Tab-separated table of C-alpha atoms and ligand atoms in Angstrom:
chain	number	residue	atom	x	y	z
O	1	MET	CA	0.000	0.000	0.000
O	2	ALA	CA	1.378	3.417	-0.943
O	3	TYR	CA	1.683	6.147	1.686
O	4	VAL	CA	2.384	9.869	1.654
O	5	LEU	CA	4.041	11.698	4.523
O	6	VAL	CA	2.128	14.968	4.921
O	7	LEU	CA	3.928	17.770	6.752
O	8	ASN	CA	2.564	21.046	8.048
O	9	SER	CA	5.445	22.987	9.583
O	10	GLY	CA	4.797	25.996	11.752
O	11	SER	CA	7.314	28.276	13.428
O	12	SER	CA	7.451	26.161	16.595
O	13	SER	CA	5.573	23.019	15.594
O	14	ILE	CA	5.380	20.289	12.965
O	15	LYS	CA	2.147	18.414	12.317
O	16	PHE	CA	2.605	15.187	10.403
O	17	GLN	CA	0.555	12.318	9.069
O	18	LEU	CA	1.300	9.155	7.165
O	19	VAL	CA	-1.695	8.796	4.885
O	20	ASN	CA	-2.900	6.313	2.326
O	21	PRO	CA	-4.130	8.589	-0.488
O	22	GLU	CA	-6.907	6.091	-1.226
O	23	ASN	CA	-8.486	6.621	2.177
O	24	SER	CA	-11.892	8.212	2.491
O	25	ALA	CA	-12.174	11.558	4.318
O	26	THR	CA	-13.269	9.970	7.592
O	27	ASP	CA	-10.647	7.165	7.662
O	28	ASP	CA	-7.905	7.623	10.249
O	29	PRO	CA	-4.382	8.039	8.884
O	30	LEU	CA	-1.908	5.250	9.702
O	31	VAL	CA	0.138	7.732	11.740
O	32	SER	CA	-0.576	11.229	12.976
O	33	GLY	CA	1.664	13.348	15.122
O	34	LEU	CA	2.605	16.703	16.477
O	35	VAL	CA	6.003	18.101	17.437
O	36	GLU	CA	5.385	20.898	19.933
O	37	GLN	CA	7.403	23.801	21.276
O	38	ILE	CA	10.385	23.582	18.935
O	39	GLY	CA	13.177	25.785	20.286
O	40	GLU	CA	11.139	26.582	23.404
O	41	PRO	CA	10.716	25.080	26.876
O	42	GLY	CA	8.194	22.237	27.127
O	43	GLY	CA	9.059	20.399	23.908
O	44	ALA	CA	7.129	17.199	23.154
O	45	ILE	CA	6.461	14.731	20.365
O	46	ASN	CA	3.010	13.160	20.226
O	47	VAL	CA	2.534	10.218	17.904
O	48	LYS	CA	-0.633	8.211	17.265
O	49	VAL	CA	-0.295	4.916	15.400
O	50	ASN	CA	-3.440	2.907	14.713
O	51	GLY	CA	-5.257	4.845	17.402
O	52	GLU	CA	-2.558	4.231	20.052
O	53	LYS	CA	-1.001	7.418	21.409
O	54	THR	CA	2.459	8.072	22.859
O	55	ARG	CA	3.967	11.302	24.118
O	56	GLU	CA	7.681	11.917	24.542
O	57	GLU	CA	8.695	15.073	26.422
O	58	LEU	CA	12.149	16.356	25.526
O	59	GLU	CA	13.966	19.470	24.461
O	60	ILE	CA	13.576	20.003	20.708
O	61	PRO	CA	16.224	22.501	19.593
O	62	ASP	CA	15.124	22.787	15.950
O	63	HIS	CA	12.934	21.400	13.166
O	64	THR	CA	15.646	18.973	12.003
O	65	PHE	CA	15.792	17.328	15.400
O	66	GLY	CA	12.004	17.294	15.742
O	67	LEU	CA	11.366	15.638	12.391
O	68	LYS	CA	14.265	13.158	12.755
O	69	ARG	CA	13.070	12.051	16.173
O	70	SER	CA	9.474	11.758	14.934
O	71	LEU	CA	10.573	9.493	12.078
O	72	GLU	CA	12.635	7.419	14.536
O	73	ILE	CA	9.618	7.011	16.803
O	74	MET	CA	7.592	5.905	13.775
O	75	SER	CA	10.338	3.381	12.879
O	76	GLU	CA	10.456	2.073	16.473
O	77	ARG	CA	6.727	1.424	16.140
O	78	GLY	CA	7.146	-0.372	12.805
O	79	VAL	CA	5.700	2.391	10.615
O	80	GLY	CA	8.816	4.371	9.680
O	81	PRO	CA	9.572	5.638	6.169
O	82	THR	CA	11.408	2.418	5.282
O	83	ASP	CA	8.712	0.140	6.732
O	84	VAL	CA	6.024	1.342	4.346
O	85	GLU	CA	5.995	2.150	0.644
O	86	LEU	CA	6.542	5.922	0.889
O	87	VAL	CA	5.708	7.477	-2.496
O	88	ALA	CA	5.845	11.197	-1.695
O	89	VAL	CA	6.191	13.853	0.957
O	90	GLY	CA	3.441	16.480	0.722
O	91	HIS	CA	4.127	19.875	2.277
O	92	ARG	CA	1.377	22.306	3.170
O	93	VAL	CA	2.526	25.760	2.104
O	94	VAL	CA	0.333	28.631	3.209
O	95	HIS	CA	1.003	31.281	0.576
O	96	GLY	CA	1.409	30.622	-3.130
O	97	GLY	CA	0.725	34.243	-4.089
O	98	ARG	CA	-0.199	34.681	-7.734
O	99	LEU	CA	2.558	32.273	-8.721
O	100	PHE	CA	0.919	28.943	-7.994
O	101	SER	CA	-2.480	27.612	-8.930
O	102	GLU	CA	-1.360	23.962	-8.810
O	103	PRO	CA	0.751	21.845	-6.468
O	104	GLN	CA	4.437	21.786	-7.403
O	105	LEU	CA	7.221	19.242	-7.372
O	106	LEU	CA	9.815	20.887	-5.137
O	107	ASN	CA	13.153	21.771	-6.690
O	108	ASP	CA	15.542	24.686	-6.152
O	109	GLN	CA	13.601	26.958	-8.482
O	110	ILE	CA	10.238	26.350	-6.788
O	111	ILE	CA	11.830	26.767	-3.356
O	112	SER	CA	13.252	30.102	-4.396
O	113	MET	CA	9.819	31.195	-5.681
O	114	ILE	CA	8.291	30.263	-2.290
O	115	GLU	CA	11.059	32.362	-0.689
O	116	ASP	CA	10.041	35.272	-2.902
O	117	LEU	CA	6.554	35.060	-1.403
O	118	ILE	CA	7.773	35.480	2.198
O	119	PRO	CA	6.700	39.163	2.355
O	120	LEU	CA	3.082	38.003	1.837
O	121	ALA	CA	3.236	35.447	4.680
O	122	PRO	CA	6.172	36.470	6.865
O	123	LEU	CA	5.321	34.014	9.649
O	124	HIS	CA	4.056	31.051	7.660
O	125	ASN	CA	6.164	30.629	4.529
O	126	PRO	CA	9.558	30.637	6.342
O	127	ALA	CA	8.294	27.923	8.698
O	128	ASN	CA	6.954	25.919	5.745
O	129	LEU	CA	10.348	26.299	4.030
O	130	ASP	CA	12.160	25.077	7.156
O	131	GLY	CA	10.046	21.942	7.058
O	132	ILE	CA	10.738	21.443	3.340
O	133	ARG	CA	14.526	21.774	3.710
O	134	VAL	CA	14.712	19.469	6.709
O	135	ALA	CA	12.495	16.815	5.139
O	136	GLN	CA	14.409	16.909	1.845
O	137	GLN	CA	17.619	16.396	3.790
O	138	ILE	CA	16.249	13.417	5.709
O	139	LEU	CA	14.346	11.851	2.778
O	140	PRO	CA	16.346	12.896	-0.317
O	141	ASP	CA	15.187	10.112	-2.648
O	142	ILE	CA	11.457	10.733	-2.344
O	143	PRO	CA	9.602	13.360	-4.423
O	144	HIS	CA	8.601	16.335	-2.276
O	145	VAL	CA	5.530	18.284	-3.318
O	146	ALA	CA	4.265	21.695	-2.167
O	147	VAL	CA	0.484	22.099	-1.892
O	148	PHE	CA	-0.596	25.722	-1.508
O	149	ASP	CA	-3.474	26.898	0.657
O	150	THR	CA	-4.151	29.750	-1.770
O	151	ALA	CA	-3.917	27.796	-5.047
O	152	PHE	CA	-7.618	27.037	-5.531
O	153	PHE	CA	-8.445	30.757	-5.481
O	154	ASN	CA	-5.792	31.862	-7.947
O	155	GLY	CA	-7.749	33.019	-10.970
O	156	MET	CA	-10.754	34.517	-9.176
O	157	PRO	CA	-12.412	37.299	-11.202
O	158	PRO	CA	-10.652	40.673	-10.715
O	159	ALA	CA	-13.776	42.310	-9.254
O	160	ALA	CA	-13.620	39.847	-6.347
O	161	ALA	CA	-9.841	39.498	-6.147
O	162	LEU	CA	-8.934	43.188	-6.121
O	163	TYR	CA	-9.545	45.706	-3.363
O	164	ALA	CA	-10.783	49.204	-4.039
O	165	ILE	CA	-7.498	50.764	-2.996
O	166	ASN	CA	-4.927	52.766	-4.921
O	167	ASN	CA	-3.893	50.760	-7.938
O	168	GLU	CA	-0.199	51.648	-7.887
O	169	VAL	CA	0.269	50.787	-4.227
O	170	ALA	CA	-1.758	47.599	-4.619
O	171	SER	CA	0.275	46.312	-7.561
O	172	LYS	CA	3.638	47.353	-6.126
O	173	TYR	CA	2.982	45.469	-2.874
O	174	ASP	CA	0.879	42.616	-4.277
O	175	VAL	CA	-2.146	43.680	-2.263
O	176	ARG	CA	-5.113	41.588	-3.370
O	177	ARG	CA	-7.463	38.877	-2.134
O	178	TYR	CA	-5.660	35.520	-2.270
O	179	GLY	CA	-7.995	33.357	-0.169
O	180	PHE	CA	-6.990	30.468	2.105
O	181	HIS	CA	-8.295	27.018	3.110
O	182	GLY	CA	-8.270	26.390	-0.657
O	183	THR	CA	-7.355	22.726	-0.296
O	184	SER	CA	-10.404	22.197	1.902
O	185	HIS	CA	-12.865	24.230	-0.205
O	186	GLU	CA	-11.706	22.350	-3.306
O	187	PHE	CA	-11.857	18.912	-1.647
O	188	VAL	CA	-15.328	19.492	-0.238
O	189	SER	CA	-16.809	21.293	-3.256
O	190	GLN	CA	-15.701	18.486	-5.573
O	191	GLN	CA	-17.904	16.050	-3.669
O	192	VAL	CA	-21.053	18.140	-3.962
O	193	PRO	CA	-21.862	17.500	-7.659
O	194	LYS	CA	-21.797	13.763	-6.859
O	195	LEU	CA	-24.246	14.274	-3.995
O	196	LEU	CA	-26.472	16.290	-6.346
O	197	ASP	CA	-25.941	13.846	-9.208
O	198	LYS	CA	-25.103	16.767	-11.498
O	199	ASP	CA	-22.342	17.715	-13.902
O	200	PRO	CA	-19.708	19.658	-11.870
O	201	MET	CA	-19.670	22.360	-14.557
O	202	GLU	CA	-23.359	23.025	-13.882
O	203	VAL	CA	-23.138	23.379	-10.112
O	204	ASN	CA	-23.218	26.719	-8.269
O	205	GLN	CA	-22.369	26.335	-4.616
O	206	ILE	CA	-21.312	27.942	-1.364
O	207	THR	CA	-18.837	26.140	0.896
O	208	LEU	CA	-18.437	27.085	4.551
O	209	HIS	CA	-15.217	25.905	6.201
O	210	LEU	CA	-15.889	26.517	9.901
O	211	GLY	CA	-12.954	25.366	12.019
O	212	ASN	CA	-10.837	27.409	14.359
O	213	GLY	CA	-10.130	29.514	11.299
O	214	ALA	CA	-13.220	29.976	9.146
O	215	SER	CA	-13.900	30.960	5.567
O	216	ALA	CA	-16.645	30.937	2.966
O	217	ALA	CA	-16.354	30.463	-0.785
O	218	ALA	CA	-18.692	30.976	-3.733
O	219	ILE	CA	-17.966	28.461	-6.484
O	220	ARG	CA	-19.382	28.369	-10.003
O	221	GLY	CA	-18.780	25.291	-12.150
O	222	GLY	CA	-15.802	24.250	-10.006
O	223	HIS	CA	-14.166	27.702	-10.054
O	224	PRO	CA	-14.275	30.043	-7.086
O	225	ILE	CA	-15.728	33.452	-7.851
O	226	ASP	CA	-15.318	34.870	-4.336
O	227	THR	CA	-13.998	33.972	-0.917
O	228	SER	CA	-14.005	35.598	2.497
O	229	MET	CA	-10.305	35.511	3.397
O	230	GLY	CA	-8.089	38.116	1.808
O	231	LEU	CA	-4.449	39.131	1.619
O	232	THR	CA	-4.156	37.217	4.886
O	233	PRO	CA	-6.317	34.655	6.719
O	234	LEU	CA	-7.513	37.386	9.099
O	235	ALA	CA	-10.308	38.583	6.818
O	236	GLY	CA	-13.922	37.552	6.462
O	237	LEU	CA	-15.945	35.596	9.005
O	238	ALA	CA	-15.563	36.047	12.748
O	239	MET	CA	-13.443	33.070	13.860
O	240	GLY	CA	-12.221	31.299	16.996
O	241	THR	CA	-9.613	33.952	17.841
O	242	ARG	CA	-9.548	36.166	14.703
O	243	SER	CA	-11.730	39.214	14.205
O	244	GLY	CA	-12.633	38.625	10.557
O	245	ASP	CA	-13.713	41.757	8.674
O	246	ILE	CA	-13.420	44.996	10.576
O	247	ASP	CA	-13.325	48.623	9.531
O	248	PRO	CA	-9.622	49.191	8.657
O	249	GLY	CA	-10.013	52.567	10.375
O	250	ILE	CA	-10.050	50.672	13.692
O	251	ILE	CA	-6.319	50.095	13.265
O	252	PHE	CA	-5.577	53.830	12.890
O	253	HIS	CA	-7.826	54.547	15.846
O	254	LEU	CA	-5.954	52.063	18.065
O	255	VAL	CA	-2.583	53.409	16.975
O	256	ARG	CA	-3.594	56.992	17.614
O	257	GLN	CA	-5.798	56.674	20.675
O	258	ALA	CA	-4.488	53.576	22.464
O	259	GLY	CA	-0.858	54.021	21.406
O	260	MET	CA	-0.760	50.386	20.330
O	261	SER	CA	2.050	49.122	18.123
O	262	ILE	CA	1.481	47.242	14.879
O	263	ASP	CA	2.619	44.006	16.555
O	264	GLU	CA	0.178	44.533	19.421
O	265	ILE	CA	-2.687	45.113	17.007
O	266	ASP	CA	-1.636	42.070	14.978
O	267	LYS	CA	-1.821	39.953	18.141
O	268	LEU	CA	-5.105	41.558	19.208
O	269	LEU	CA	-6.851	40.856	15.909
O	270	ASN	CA	-5.334	37.430	15.220
O	271	ARG	CA	-5.252	35.869	18.674
O	272	GLN	CA	-7.378	37.828	21.112
O	273	SER	CA	-10.452	38.580	19.048
O	274	GLY	CA	-13.237	36.614	17.363
O	275	VAL	CA	-15.365	34.409	19.591
O	276	LYS	CA	-12.574	34.249	22.165
O	277	GLY	CA	-12.183	38.010	22.353
O	278	ILE	CA	-15.821	38.378	23.345
O	279	SER	CA	-16.515	35.254	25.408
O	280	GLY	CA	-13.066	34.174	26.646
O	281	VAL	CA	-13.213	30.790	24.853
O	282	ASN	CA	-12.659	29.804	21.235
O	283	ASP	CA	-13.852	26.200	21.333
O	284	PHE	CA	-17.502	25.912	20.350
O	285	ARG	CA	-18.103	23.057	22.788
O	286	GLN	CA	-17.160	25.383	25.655
O	287	LEU	CA	-19.068	28.260	24.094
O	288	ARG	CA	-22.195	26.103	23.895
O	289	GLN	CA	-21.802	25.121	27.533
O	290	MET	CA	-21.513	28.786	28.541
O	291	ILE	CA	-24.594	29.691	26.489
O	292	GLU	CA	-26.520	26.982	28.339
O	293	GLU	CA	-25.381	28.578	31.586
O	294	GLU	CA	-26.807	31.871	30.253
O	295	ASP	CA	-23.471	33.636	29.976
O	296	ALA	CA	-24.239	36.932	28.205
O	297	ASP	CA	-20.816	37.290	26.566
O	298	ALA	CA	-20.983	33.776	25.137
O	299	TRP	CA	-24.418	34.534	23.705
O	300	LEU	CA	-23.163	37.782	22.171
O	301	ALA	CA	-20.078	36.091	20.682
O	302	TYR	CA	-22.291	33.416	19.156
O	303	ASN	CA	-24.680	35.963	17.687
O	304	ILE	CA	-21.873	37.978	16.111
O	305	TYR	CA	-20.450	34.760	14.642
O	306	ILE	CA	-23.811	33.769	13.151
O	307	HIS	CA	-24.594	37.293	11.921
O	308	GLN	CA	-21.278	37.447	10.072
O	309	LEU	CA	-21.865	34.011	8.562
O	310	ARG	CA	-25.319	35.010	7.297
O	311	ARG	CA	-23.850	38.159	5.751
O	312	PHE	CA	-21.482	36.128	3.628
O	313	ILE	CA	-24.058	33.506	2.714
O	314	GLY	CA	-26.439	36.253	1.580
O	315	SER	CA	-23.869	38.079	-0.492
O	316	TYR	CA	-22.689	34.869	-2.167
O	317	MET	CA	-26.251	33.932	-3.079
O	318	ILE	CA	-26.512	37.212	-4.961
O	319	ALA	CA	-23.027	36.841	-6.494
O	320	LEU	CA	-23.867	33.354	-7.789
O	321	GLY	CA	-27.405	34.192	-8.921
O	322	ARG	CA	-28.587	30.601	-8.665
O	323	VAL	CA	-27.359	28.341	-5.877
O	324	ASP	CA	-27.620	24.546	-5.940
O	325	ALA	CA	-25.987	23.743	-2.623
O	326	ILE	CA	-24.593	25.145	0.597
O	327	THR	CA	-22.089	22.885	2.357
O	328	TYR	CA	-20.730	22.923	5.889
O	329	THR	CA	-17.339	21.491	6.773
O	330	ALA	CA	-14.503	21.494	9.390
O	331	GLY	CA	-14.725	21.192	13.207
O	332	VAL	CA	-17.673	23.506	13.847
O	333	GLY	CA	-19.407	22.928	10.497
O	334	GLU	CA	-19.268	19.139	10.831
O	335	ASN	CA	-20.235	18.943	14.492
O	336	ASP	CA	-22.325	21.882	15.608
O	337	SER	CA	-25.891	21.350	14.391
O	338	GLU	CA	-27.076	24.585	16.024
O	339	VAL	CA	-24.609	26.707	14.052
O	340	ARG	CA	-25.805	24.950	10.889
O	341	GLN	CA	-29.432	25.624	11.788
O	342	ASP	CA	-28.970	29.236	12.929
O	343	ALA	CA	-26.844	30.336	9.965
O	344	LEU	CA	-29.666	29.307	7.608
O	345	TYR	CA	-32.626	29.971	9.886
O	346	ASN	CA	-35.820	31.393	8.426
O	347	LEU	CA	-34.691	31.424	4.791
O	348	ASP	CA	-37.643	29.435	3.386
O	349	MET	CA	-38.460	32.388	1.142
O	350	TYR	CA	-35.068	31.896	-0.519
O	351	GLY	CA	-35.629	28.177	-0.973
O	352	ILE	CA	-33.561	26.985	1.996
O	353	LYS	CA	-35.126	24.588	4.507
O	354	ILE	CA	-33.158	22.558	7.023
O	355	ASP	CA	-34.586	19.203	8.122
O	356	ASP	CA	-34.107	19.097	11.900
O	357	GLU	CA	-33.870	15.337	12.153
O	358	ARG	CA	-31.291	15.085	9.363
O	359	ASN	CA	-29.368	17.997	10.845
O	360	GLU	CA	-29.190	16.354	14.270
O	361	SER	CA	-28.054	12.973	12.925
O	362	PRO	CA	-24.504	12.333	14.197
O	363	ASN	CA	-23.497	10.585	10.956
O	364	ARG	CA	-19.841	11.039	9.833
O	365	ASP	CA	-20.473	10.551	6.113
O	366	PRO	CA	-21.116	13.302	3.563
O	367	ARG	CA	-24.845	13.899	3.910
O	368	GLU	CA	-27.800	16.110	3.111
O	369	ILE	CA	-29.404	18.039	5.974
O	370	SER	CA	-31.988	20.005	3.970
O	371	ALA	CA	-35.642	19.079	3.720
O	372	ALA	CA	-36.848	17.136	0.666
O	373	ASP	CA	-38.619	20.282	-0.638
O	374	SER	CA	-35.667	22.647	-0.115
O	375	ASP	CA	-34.734	24.202	-3.494
O	376	ILE	CA	-31.179	24.740	-2.330
O	377	LYS	CA	-29.661	21.580	-0.913
O	378	VAL	CA	-27.682	21.845	2.308
O	379	PHE	CA	-24.925	19.320	2.987
O	380	VAL	CA	-22.355	18.404	5.606
O	381	VAL	CA	-19.188	17.079	3.980
O	382	PRO	CA	-16.235	16.204	6.253
O	383	THR	CA	-13.033	17.813	5.116
O	384	ASN	CA	-9.610	16.221	5.346
O	385	GLU	CA	-6.847	18.590	4.247
O	386	GLU	CA	-4.082	16.060	4.909
O	387	LEU	CA	-5.790	13.475	2.704
O	388	ALA	CA	-6.263	16.080	-0.039
O	389	ILE	CA	-2.562	17.011	0.206
O	390	ALA	CA	-1.616	13.313	0.110
O	391	GLN	CA	-3.704	12.763	-3.033
O	392	LYS	CA	-2.202	15.751	-4.804
O	393	ALA	CA	1.346	14.862	-3.750
O	394	ALA	CA	0.936	11.227	-4.866
O	395	HIS	CA	-0.324	12.417	-8.250
O	396	ILE	CA	2.574	14.842	-8.816
O	397	ALA	CA	5.055	12.184	-7.624
O	398	ASP	CA	3.630	9.710	-10.169
O	399	GLU	CA	4.107	12.265	-12.935
O	400	ALA	CA	7.679	12.909	-11.763
O	401	ARG	CA	8.448	9.176	-11.901
O	402	GLU	CA	6.891	8.878	-15.347
O	403	ALA	CA	9.075	11.771	-16.470
O	404	GLY	CA	12.097	9.834	-15.175
O	405	LEU	CA	12.894	12.393	-12.472
O	406	PHE	CA	12.859	9.754	-9.714
B	1	LIG	P1	-8.564	23.845	12.661
B	1	LIG	O1	-9.089	25.091	12.060
B	1	LIG	O2	-7.660	24.074	13.833
B	1	LIG	O3	-8.089	22.808	11.672
B	1	LIG	P2	-10.898	22.175	13.115
B	1	LIG	O4	-11.496	22.201	11.760
B	1	LIG	O5	-10.451	20.869	13.666
B	1	LIG	O6	-9.792	23.251	13.353
B	1	LIG	O7	-11.981	22.808	14.123
B	1	LIG	C1	-11.669	22.972	15.465
B	1	LIG	C2	-12.862	23.597	16.149
B	1	LIG	O8	-14.039	22.814	15.895
B	1	LIG	C3	-12.753	23.607	17.673
B	1	LIG	O9	-12.086	24.739	18.136
B	1	LIG	C4	-14.197	23.610	18.087
B	1	LIG	O10	-14.635	24.955	18.162
B	1	LIG	C5	-14.944	22.940	16.960
B	1	LIG	N1	-15.459	21.616	17.323
B	1	LIG	C6	-14.808	20.444	17.282
B	1	LIG	N2	-15.628	19.439	17.692
B	1	LIG	C7	-16.814	20.003	17.981
B	1	LIG	C8	-18.075	19.516	18.456
B	1	LIG	N3	-18.274	18.220	18.705
B	1	LIG	N4	-19.077	20.405	18.627
B	1	LIG	C9	-18.894	21.722	18.363
B	1	LIG	N5	-17.732	22.233	17.935
B	1	LIG	C10	-16.717	21.404	17.738
């Protein structure tokens, strides 16, 4: 059985999975793991093999050490890179700018292009590149593939992709809407035409990726025509800890009146805002608990979250003209039936009717939750970004082998 090692390297962490690209979205990977606190106190490597978890606490000076030790732990447990047929390493890369609309086989030229995009994602791309370099060093004979979080949205119509700001400044500094969570929106939206039994080219749909980060996309015939995230993943919906859309004037106000620095505002909007900024928690299970206990802040946070979601759904219905399906995915979208109900509540006049019993069903499979007479179908489709990366990486690796590169 062929496997792909999927790596998601952050500045102080590495998430990894060993995935069979033929899995379905709800199958567990053979291995999943997390290297925590690289270069900081409290380092640890968590590895789960066939559902069995281990945790090793140790100092992890850098990414090289963290990945090497993780692969050793996998080998000790009989699932190392030489124990299985490893066909590719798939790297999640956050920002592909305008350069990449497809996954890429990593070579020096592609790596240098990803370096060129660092100004657009100064925290994410360098960490992704660290992971790429380390993994290439440790596994030099395997094709390495970069899969970009922005790629799906490259090619959106200019009216949606460009901001109404000064043209010269925008083009000089590459200021435009890039969109994120593309791998998930693509993976989920590709399943919808099958559920509708329609030609993908004929399907107009809205996908709602509601995890800790959250984004919406409007997709016509397989191509996105709008999405809620922008130059960065801070834009759009209110999220777990991110503000989503705000008046940009708020930033000037905080600089001038509160004397806050750019870094402080960055932290405020990315980590101390959203649902957490209002209620104190970012996990929807805790938020729900607090709402049940009649906590006013939790209720307010929830209402802002839902209001923002309805705003985007409404505007995408107009942008698409005709909508065949609205699909929920990711942690909140897959699990929180009340969010699903409230975001589409009282829209019968627009042809949207949720079936309560279907919506409450704890099924894990892709499924319909709209009523039989709902004109617009509403679905829940589990996402699996690692599986999507594994599938893309395996495909590119096959092509590289056919071309005699490996
Ligand atoms: P990430 O964006 O980190 O990949 P996920 O898509 O896994 O996140 O979503 C994580 C979020 O999903 C959690 O913070 C929590 O709010 C929500 N979540 C997970 N399970 C449930 C559940 N059973 N009920 C409600 N919310 C849930």
